[in-house]
């Protein structure tokens, strides 16, 4: 058994109930095999064993009271995975599906994503099984305050800086920040995604979706294709999806779909992004409400990936939303590029289909890194007590995404895996973290 195989084997025995975490670790360790199995220094320093074990994981009780005076208890998580290259950084997910396996998978992926940005940030993730859907504003506030009553002990501007994720938008970050300040008496950049009036960065809201489109544009350009004029299918209609649709439309692509957890919309006239923003960000309605504005569009229940044909697919909803059959259908109906906006939306078998059928594929840890990169820019602005214009932040974001693309591409070429950006992203992200861990000794 090789070194990387042994670490994976032991990890599976140690964490039998964490399928998402094992899925993510398996993909990374397989990609790293040519690096770590051929250099005895990694085994000698137990580097992989240390890499797959979080530095710290915290689970706690979140008791809160609803508008009817009824008490609820949710479970809170913060997994601080790796701080070798900088303070822990990663979002907080609020969704009933949240469990330790999902938070560990996201935290593990975050290590490599954050490293790929070229900025000094470690990897972490957190969240709760709380369901924000259908809750009043006051209930959301009381929940966020109760969450922070415990979380504040473990975070801070130079220690761990959480951010938004599914279910945690500007409103939730505002309530979390308010409670942190109340408890600690400190006005510091302990969270990113803050409102513009209290330390938030311009372009953070747009960053993940815009960044996804910037890297997709570069990928296509580098392969003799043009995103402008292409048919782009998007899934999801949350933060990432909305701003991916907005930027893709701005640069001349035709976005034909979006979705939510109940169904999908296909609009051959091009998705009306402003209408989606209103439905999701203002009215907080189901995506089917799109038909009230555009009755010519099609609404269906089930997965968008069973029903759409496109040149470019940008899955922006959630993990494991594209399976093997759906990947085959997409490739066989002319889709030539898939760039992940969500974290791990393509399952392992589907990823293999894309690689086998020569569909250009960029994994989320590279293609959705624009969000965390801009969060790190927010941290920088907070530290120097300053703020940059939208255009300054957007230009930095674009530069970072283009750098990520060529950094990945170099790693692909160096390890004889041309156009295999799964391998390229994992190796490029890993090298910096591994060097830092080696230099800092066995800690
Ligand atoms: P949001 O909560 O804003 O939106 C999520 C979207 O996905 C919603 O449209 C939601 O539908 C849909 N969705 C959620 N679960 C499912 C499901 N099981 N099936 C189908 N659709 C589903 O989240 P974000 O846009 O912020 O995040 C989307 C993804 O991008 C996540 O994987 C997240 O980790 C990742 N990501 C986000 C970043 C960010 O900056 N926001 C940064 C990097 C990655 P509904 O409205 O019905 O809930």
Short mmCIF file of C-alpha atoms in Angstrom, two decimals, residues 75-424:
data_model
loop_
_atom_site.label_atom_id
_atom_site.label_comp_id
_atom_site.label_asym_id
_atom_site.label_seq_id
_atom_site.Cartn_x
_atom_site.Cartn_y
_atom_site.Cartn_z
CA UNK A 75 -26.42 22.09 17.15
CA UNK A 76 -23.56 24.44 16.27
CA UNK A 77 -20.25 23.50 14.64
CA UNK A 78 -16.91 25.11 13.94
CA UNK A 79 -14.20 22.93 12.43
CA UNK A 80 -10.84 24.72 12.44
CA UNK A 81 -9.01 22.53 9.98
CA UNK A 82 -5.65 24.07 9.18
CA UNK A 83 -3.96 27.36 10.10
CA UNK A 84 -0.52 26.69 8.57
CA UNK A 85 -0.68 29.66 6.19
CA UNK A 86 -2.90 32.09 8.11
CA UNK A 87 -5.88 32.50 10.46
CA UNK A 88 -8.74 30.04 10.00
CA UNK A 89 -11.22 31.26 7.38
CA UNK A 90 -14.43 29.74 6.01
CA UNK A 91 -18.18 30.24 6.02
CA UNK A 92 -21.04 29.32 8.34
CA UNK A 93 -23.78 27.19 6.78
CA UNK A 94 -27.32 27.26 8.17
CA UNK A 95 -29.29 24.37 6.72
CA UNK A 96 -31.15 21.38 8.24
CA UNK A 97 -28.79 18.98 6.42
CA UNK A 98 -25.73 20.27 8.30
CA UNK A 99 -23.79 17.64 10.23
CA UNK A 100 -20.17 17.04 11.20
CA UNK A 101 -19.37 15.17 7.98
CA UNK A 102 -20.56 18.04 5.79
CA UNK A 103 -18.75 20.67 7.86
CA UNK A 104 -15.52 18.60 7.79
CA UNK A 105 -15.75 18.13 4.01
CA UNK A 106 -16.24 21.85 3.52
CA UNK A 107 -13.47 22.76 5.97
CA UNK A 108 -11.06 20.34 4.31
CA UNK A 109 -11.77 21.73 0.83
CA UNK A 110 -11.37 25.24 2.21
CA UNK A 111 -7.69 24.58 3.07
CA UNK A 112 -6.78 24.13 -0.59
CA UNK A 113 -9.16 26.77 -1.90
CA UNK A 114 -7.75 29.40 0.45
CA UNK A 115 -4.21 28.44 -0.44
CA UNK A 116 -5.01 28.73 -4.17
CA UNK A 117 -6.06 32.37 -3.73
CA UNK A 118 -2.43 33.19 -2.92
CA UNK A 119 -3.59 35.03 0.23
CA UNK A 120 -2.56 34.13 3.82
CA UNK A 121 -5.69 32.35 5.07
CA UNK A 122 -6.13 28.91 6.67
CA UNK A 123 -9.10 26.58 6.23
CA UNK A 124 -12.22 26.22 8.42
CA UNK A 125 -15.99 25.85 8.18
CA UNK A 126 -18.92 25.98 10.55
CA UNK A 127 -22.66 26.15 10.76
CA UNK A 128 -25.77 24.72 12.30
CA UNK A 129 -28.67 22.42 11.46
CA UNK A 130 -30.97 25.43 11.99
CA UNK A 131 -33.39 26.01 9.10
CA UNK A 132 -33.78 29.76 8.39
CA UNK A 133 -36.70 29.16 5.99
CA UNK A 134 -39.99 30.50 7.28
CA UNK A 135 -38.45 32.14 10.36
CA UNK A 136 -39.26 35.73 11.26
CA UNK A 137 -36.57 38.39 11.34
CA UNK A 138 -36.63 38.38 15.15
CA UNK A 139 -36.27 34.59 15.26
CA UNK A 140 -33.26 34.80 12.94
CA UNK A 141 -31.77 37.47 15.19
CA UNK A 142 -32.30 35.46 18.38
CA UNK A 143 -30.82 32.37 16.76
CA UNK A 144 -27.74 34.27 15.51
CA UNK A 145 -27.21 35.80 18.94
CA UNK A 146 -27.46 32.40 20.60
CA UNK A 147 -25.01 30.96 18.04
CA UNK A 148 -22.49 33.73 18.76
CA UNK A 149 -22.88 33.34 22.54
CA UNK A 150 -20.69 30.25 22.19
CA UNK A 151 -18.82 30.87 18.92
CA UNK A 152 -17.19 34.14 20.08
CA UNK A 153 -14.83 32.21 22.36
CA UNK A 154 -13.08 30.65 19.37
CA UNK A 155 -12.94 33.40 16.73
CA UNK A 156 -11.20 36.76 16.24
CA UNK A 157 -9.50 38.89 13.58
CA UNK A 158 -6.14 37.07 13.90
CA UNK A 159 -7.52 33.70 14.94
CA UNK A 160 -10.56 32.60 12.97
CA UNK A 161 -12.73 34.75 10.71
CA UNK A 162 -16.06 33.12 9.68
CA UNK A 163 -18.19 34.31 6.74
CA UNK A 164 -21.50 33.53 5.01
CA UNK A 165 -22.51 30.36 3.18
CA UNK A 166 -25.83 28.67 2.41
CA UNK A 167 -28.47 30.26 4.63
CA UNK A 168 -26.07 32.88 6.02
CA UNK A 169 -26.31 36.15 4.11
CA UNK A 170 -25.75 39.81 4.98
CA UNK A 171 -28.63 39.85 7.49
CA UNK A 172 -27.29 36.90 9.48
CA UNK A 173 -23.68 38.17 9.39
CA UNK A 174 -24.96 41.52 10.73
CA UNK A 175 -26.69 39.89 13.70
CA UNK A 176 -23.69 37.65 14.39
CA UNK A 177 -21.30 40.62 14.26
CA UNK A 178 -23.52 42.73 16.55
CA UNK A 179 -23.51 40.01 19.19
CA UNK A 180 -19.72 39.46 18.88
CA UNK A 181 -19.15 43.16 19.49
CA UNK A 182 -21.55 43.16 22.43
CA UNK A 183 -19.80 40.18 24.06
CA UNK A 184 -16.18 41.21 23.44
CA UNK A 185 -16.35 45.00 23.29
CA UNK A 186 -14.16 44.84 20.18
CA UNK A 187 -14.77 46.38 16.75
CA UNK A 188 -12.59 44.16 14.61
CA UNK A 189 -12.83 42.15 11.43
CA UNK A 190 -13.95 38.95 13.17
CA UNK A 191 -16.44 38.11 10.38
CA UNK A 192 -16.55 38.91 6.68
CA UNK A 193 -19.56 39.60 4.51
CA UNK A 194 -20.44 42.50 6.82
CA UNK A 195 -22.67 45.41 5.80
CA UNK A 196 -20.92 48.27 4.02
CA UNK A 197 -21.61 50.66 6.91
CA UNK A 198 -19.63 48.55 9.41
CA UNK A 199 -16.55 47.24 7.65
CA UNK A 200 -17.90 45.21 4.73
CA UNK A 201 -16.14 45.25 1.37
CA UNK A 202 -17.67 46.44 -1.85
CA UNK A 203 -18.01 43.58 -4.36
CA UNK A 204 -18.05 40.85 -1.65
CA UNK A 205 -21.69 40.07 -2.46
CA UNK A 206 -20.87 39.63 -6.14
CA UNK A 207 -17.44 38.03 -5.67
CA UNK A 208 -18.09 34.29 -5.83
CA UNK A 209 -20.38 34.47 -8.85
CA UNK A 210 -18.27 37.07 -10.68
CA UNK A 211 -15.06 35.16 -9.89
CA UNK A 212 -16.60 31.97 -11.25
CA UNK A 213 -17.34 33.68 -14.54
CA UNK A 214 -13.85 35.29 -14.71
CA UNK A 215 -12.12 31.92 -14.39
CA UNK A 216 -14.57 30.29 -16.83
CA UNK A 217 -13.88 33.05 -19.34
CA UNK A 218 -10.11 32.50 -19.01
CA UNK A 219 -10.47 28.71 -19.32
CA UNK A 220 -12.45 29.07 -22.54
CA UNK A 221 -10.13 31.71 -23.96
CA UNK A 222 -7.14 29.47 -23.26
CA UNK A 223 -8.89 26.68 -25.21
CA UNK A 224 -9.81 28.77 -28.22
CA UNK A 225 -13.43 29.34 -27.21
CA UNK A 226 -15.43 32.39 -26.21
CA UNK A 227 -17.94 32.64 -23.38
CA UNK A 228 -19.69 35.45 -25.18
CA UNK A 229 -22.48 33.99 -27.30
CA UNK A 230 -22.41 30.63 -25.46
CA UNK A 231 -25.45 29.02 -23.82
CA UNK A 232 -24.81 28.88 -20.08
CA UNK A 233 -26.87 26.73 -17.68
CA UNK A 234 -26.82 27.73 -14.02
CA UNK A 235 -28.34 25.85 -11.07
CA UNK A 236 -29.37 27.49 -7.81
CA UNK A 237 -30.72 30.99 -7.36
CA UNK A 238 -28.84 32.06 -4.26
CA UNK A 239 -25.88 34.37 -3.85
CA UNK A 240 -23.44 32.48 -6.09
CA UNK A 241 -25.97 31.71 -8.84
CA UNK A 242 -27.39 35.23 -9.06
CA UNK A 243 -24.04 36.97 -9.50
CA UNK A 244 -22.72 34.30 -11.86
CA UNK A 245 -25.81 34.90 -14.02
CA UNK A 246 -25.34 38.66 -13.79
CA UNK A 247 -21.67 38.66 -14.86
CA UNK A 248 -22.14 35.99 -17.56
CA UNK A 249 -25.00 38.04 -19.04
CA UNK A 250 -22.95 41.25 -18.84
CA UNK A 251 -20.15 39.72 -20.91
CA UNK A 252 -22.47 38.46 -23.60
CA UNK A 253 -23.33 34.88 -22.65
CA UNK A 254 -26.93 33.68 -22.77
CA UNK A 255 -27.92 32.28 -19.38
CA UNK A 256 -30.84 29.94 -19.88
CA UNK A 257 -31.55 28.38 -16.49
CA UNK A 258 -31.60 28.63 -12.72
CA UNK A 259 -33.24 26.60 -9.95
CA UNK A 260 -33.94 26.19 -6.25
CA UNK A 261 -34.56 23.20 -4.02
CA UNK A 262 -38.09 22.77 -5.37
CA UNK A 263 -37.64 23.15 -9.12
CA UNK A 264 -36.00 24.83 -12.08
CA UNK A 265 -36.64 27.51 -14.69
CA UNK A 266 -35.54 27.36 -18.32
CA UNK A 267 -35.90 30.62 -20.21
CA UNK A 268 -34.66 30.46 -23.80
CA UNK A 269 -34.93 34.26 -24.00
CA UNK A 270 -32.22 34.53 -21.37
CA UNK A 271 -32.84 34.56 -17.62
CA UNK A 272 -34.06 37.92 -16.30
CA UNK A 273 -31.53 38.26 -13.47
CA UNK A 274 -33.23 41.29 -11.89
CA UNK A 275 -36.45 39.26 -11.62
CA UNK A 276 -34.58 36.41 -9.89
CA UNK A 277 -32.95 38.89 -7.49
CA UNK A 278 -36.34 40.28 -6.53
CA UNK A 279 -37.89 36.83 -6.06
CA UNK A 280 -35.01 35.48 -3.97
CA UNK A 281 -33.36 38.46 -2.26
CA UNK A 282 -36.39 40.67 -1.61
CA UNK A 283 -39.59 38.59 -1.67
CA UNK A 284 -37.85 35.35 -0.50
CA UNK A 285 -40.24 33.28 -2.67
CA UNK A 286 -39.90 29.98 -4.59
CA UNK A 287 -38.32 30.17 -8.05
CA UNK A 288 -41.64 29.18 -9.64
CA UNK A 289 -42.70 32.81 -9.06
CA UNK A 290 -40.53 33.62 -12.13
CA UNK A 291 -43.47 32.46 -14.29
CA UNK A 292 -45.61 35.30 -12.93
CA UNK A 293 -43.17 37.72 -14.66
CA UNK A 294 -42.16 35.56 -17.64
CA UNK A 295 -45.02 33.19 -18.48
CA UNK A 296 -43.16 31.97 -21.62
CA UNK A 297 -40.43 30.36 -19.53
CA UNK A 298 -40.62 26.70 -18.50
CA UNK A 299 -40.89 25.56 -14.87
CA UNK A 300 -40.28 21.97 -13.86
CA UNK A 301 -39.84 20.03 -10.64
CA UNK A 302 -36.76 17.89 -10.06
CA UNK A 303 -33.20 18.50 -11.17
CA UNK A 304 -32.21 21.03 -13.82
CA UNK A 305 -29.42 18.65 -14.87
CA UNK A 306 -31.93 16.13 -16.24
CA UNK A 307 -33.49 18.75 -18.45
CA UNK A 308 -31.16 21.41 -19.79
CA UNK A 309 -28.82 21.45 -22.80
CA UNK A 310 -25.99 23.97 -22.84
CA UNK A 311 -22.44 24.81 -23.90
CA UNK A 312 -21.26 25.69 -20.41
CA UNK A 313 -22.65 24.45 -17.06
CA UNK A 314 -22.19 26.38 -13.83
CA UNK A 315 -23.64 24.32 -10.95
CA UNK A 316 -24.17 26.82 -8.11
CA UNK A 317 -26.64 25.16 -5.70
CA UNK A 318 -25.21 22.48 -3.40
CA UNK A 319 -23.01 19.39 -3.06
CA UNK A 320 -23.56 16.28 -5.21
CA UNK A 321 -26.21 17.83 -7.47
CA UNK A 322 -24.78 16.29 -10.69
CA UNK A 323 -24.60 12.49 -10.86
CA UNK A 324 -23.02 10.15 -13.41
CA UNK A 325 -26.07 9.85 -15.70
CA UNK A 326 -26.60 13.59 -15.71
CA UNK A 327 -22.91 14.18 -16.51
CA UNK A 328 -23.15 11.73 -19.42
CA UNK A 329 -26.25 13.46 -20.73
CA UNK A 330 -24.63 16.89 -20.49
CA UNK A 331 -21.46 15.76 -22.29
CA UNK A 332 -23.41 13.88 -24.98
CA UNK A 333 -25.62 16.89 -25.72
CA UNK A 334 -22.73 19.27 -26.38
CA UNK A 335 -21.70 20.74 -23.04
CA UNK A 336 -17.95 21.43 -23.31
CA UNK A 337 -17.16 23.13 -19.99
CA UNK A 338 -18.31 22.70 -16.40
CA UNK A 339 -17.08 25.09 -13.72
CA UNK A 340 -18.33 24.54 -10.19
CA UNK A 341 -19.83 27.52 -8.36
CA UNK A 342 -21.02 25.42 -5.42
CA UNK A 343 -18.75 23.23 -3.31
CA UNK A 344 -18.47 19.72 -4.78
CA UNK A 345 -21.75 19.88 -6.80
CA UNK A 346 -20.40 17.16 -9.11
CA UNK A 347 -20.09 13.75 -7.46
CA UNK A 348 -16.97 11.63 -7.95
CA UNK A 349 -18.41 9.45 -10.75
CA UNK A 350 -19.74 12.47 -12.63
CA UNK A 351 -16.37 14.20 -12.36
CA UNK A 352 -14.76 11.14 -13.91
CA UNK A 353 -17.28 11.25 -16.79
CA UNK A 354 -16.34 14.85 -17.54
CA UNK A 355 -12.62 14.04 -17.46
CA UNK A 356 -13.08 10.93 -19.65
CA UNK A 357 -15.20 12.78 -22.21
CA UNK A 358 -12.81 15.74 -22.38
CA UNK A 359 -15.30 18.21 -20.96
CA UNK A 360 -13.23 21.05 -19.48
CA UNK A 361 -13.85 20.86 -15.73
CA UNK A 362 -12.77 23.20 -12.93
CA UNK A 363 -13.50 22.05 -9.36
CA UNK A 364 -15.15 24.43 -6.91
CA UNK A 365 -12.10 24.83 -4.73
CA UNK A 366 -10.57 26.79 -7.61
CA UNK A 367 -13.55 28.21 -9.46
CA UNK A 368 -15.52 29.48 -6.46
CA UNK A 369 -12.47 30.82 -4.59
CA UNK A 370 -13.39 34.41 -5.53
CA UNK A 371 -15.68 34.65 -2.50
CA UNK A 372 -13.09 33.81 0.08
CA UNK A 373 -10.44 35.79 -1.78
CA UNK A 374 -12.60 38.90 -1.50
CA UNK A 375 -13.27 38.07 2.14
CA UNK A 376 -9.52 38.15 2.65
CA UNK A 377 -9.50 41.55 0.91
CA UNK A 378 -12.20 42.61 3.40
CA UNK A 379 -9.92 41.48 6.26
CA UNK A 380 -7.10 43.55 4.76
CA UNK A 381 -9.29 46.65 4.52
CA UNK A 382 -10.46 46.15 8.14
CA UNK A 383 -6.85 45.85 9.35
CA UNK A 384 -5.78 49.10 7.73
CA UNK A 385 -9.09 50.80 8.67
CA UNK A 386 -9.76 51.69 5.06
CA UNK A 387 -11.99 50.73 2.16
CA UNK A 388 -11.45 50.31 -1.54
CA UNK A 389 -13.81 51.16 -4.40
CA UNK A 390 -15.91 48.53 -6.14
CA UNK A 391 -13.69 48.70 -9.22
CA UNK A 392 -10.51 48.28 -7.18
CA UNK A 393 -11.84 45.17 -5.45
CA UNK A 394 -13.30 43.78 -8.68
CA UNK A 395 -9.99 44.26 -10.50
CA UNK A 396 -8.10 42.49 -7.70
CA UNK A 397 -10.68 39.68 -7.80
CA UNK A 398 -10.27 39.24 -11.54
CA UNK A 399 -6.48 39.16 -11.19
CA UNK A 400 -6.72 36.52 -8.45
CA UNK A 401 -9.02 34.28 -10.53
CA UNK A 402 -6.76 34.48 -13.58
CA UNK A 403 -3.74 33.67 -11.37
CA UNK A 404 -5.54 30.66 -9.93
CA UNK A 405 -6.20 29.39 -13.45
CA UNK A 406 -2.56 29.59 -14.55
CA UNK A 407 -1.26 28.30 -11.20
CA UNK A 408 -3.47 25.21 -11.65
CA UNK A 409 -2.50 24.85 -15.28
CA UNK A 410 1.22 24.90 -14.38
CA UNK A 411 0.67 22.15 -11.79
CA UNK A 412 -1.21 20.06 -14.40
CA UNK A 413 1.68 20.37 -16.83
CA UNK A 414 4.33 19.70 -14.20
CA UNK A 415 2.62 16.47 -13.14
CA UNK A 416 1.76 15.23 -16.62
CA UNK A 417 -1.97 15.81 -16.24
CA UNK A 418 -2.72 18.42 -18.91
CA UNK A 419 -6.26 19.82 -18.57
CA UNK A 420 -6.97 17.72 -15.46
CA UNK A 421 -7.76 20.68 -13.21
CA UNK A 422 -8.87 18.40 -10.36
CA UNK A 423 -5.26 17.27 -10.05
CA UNK A 424 -3.95 20.76 -10.84
#
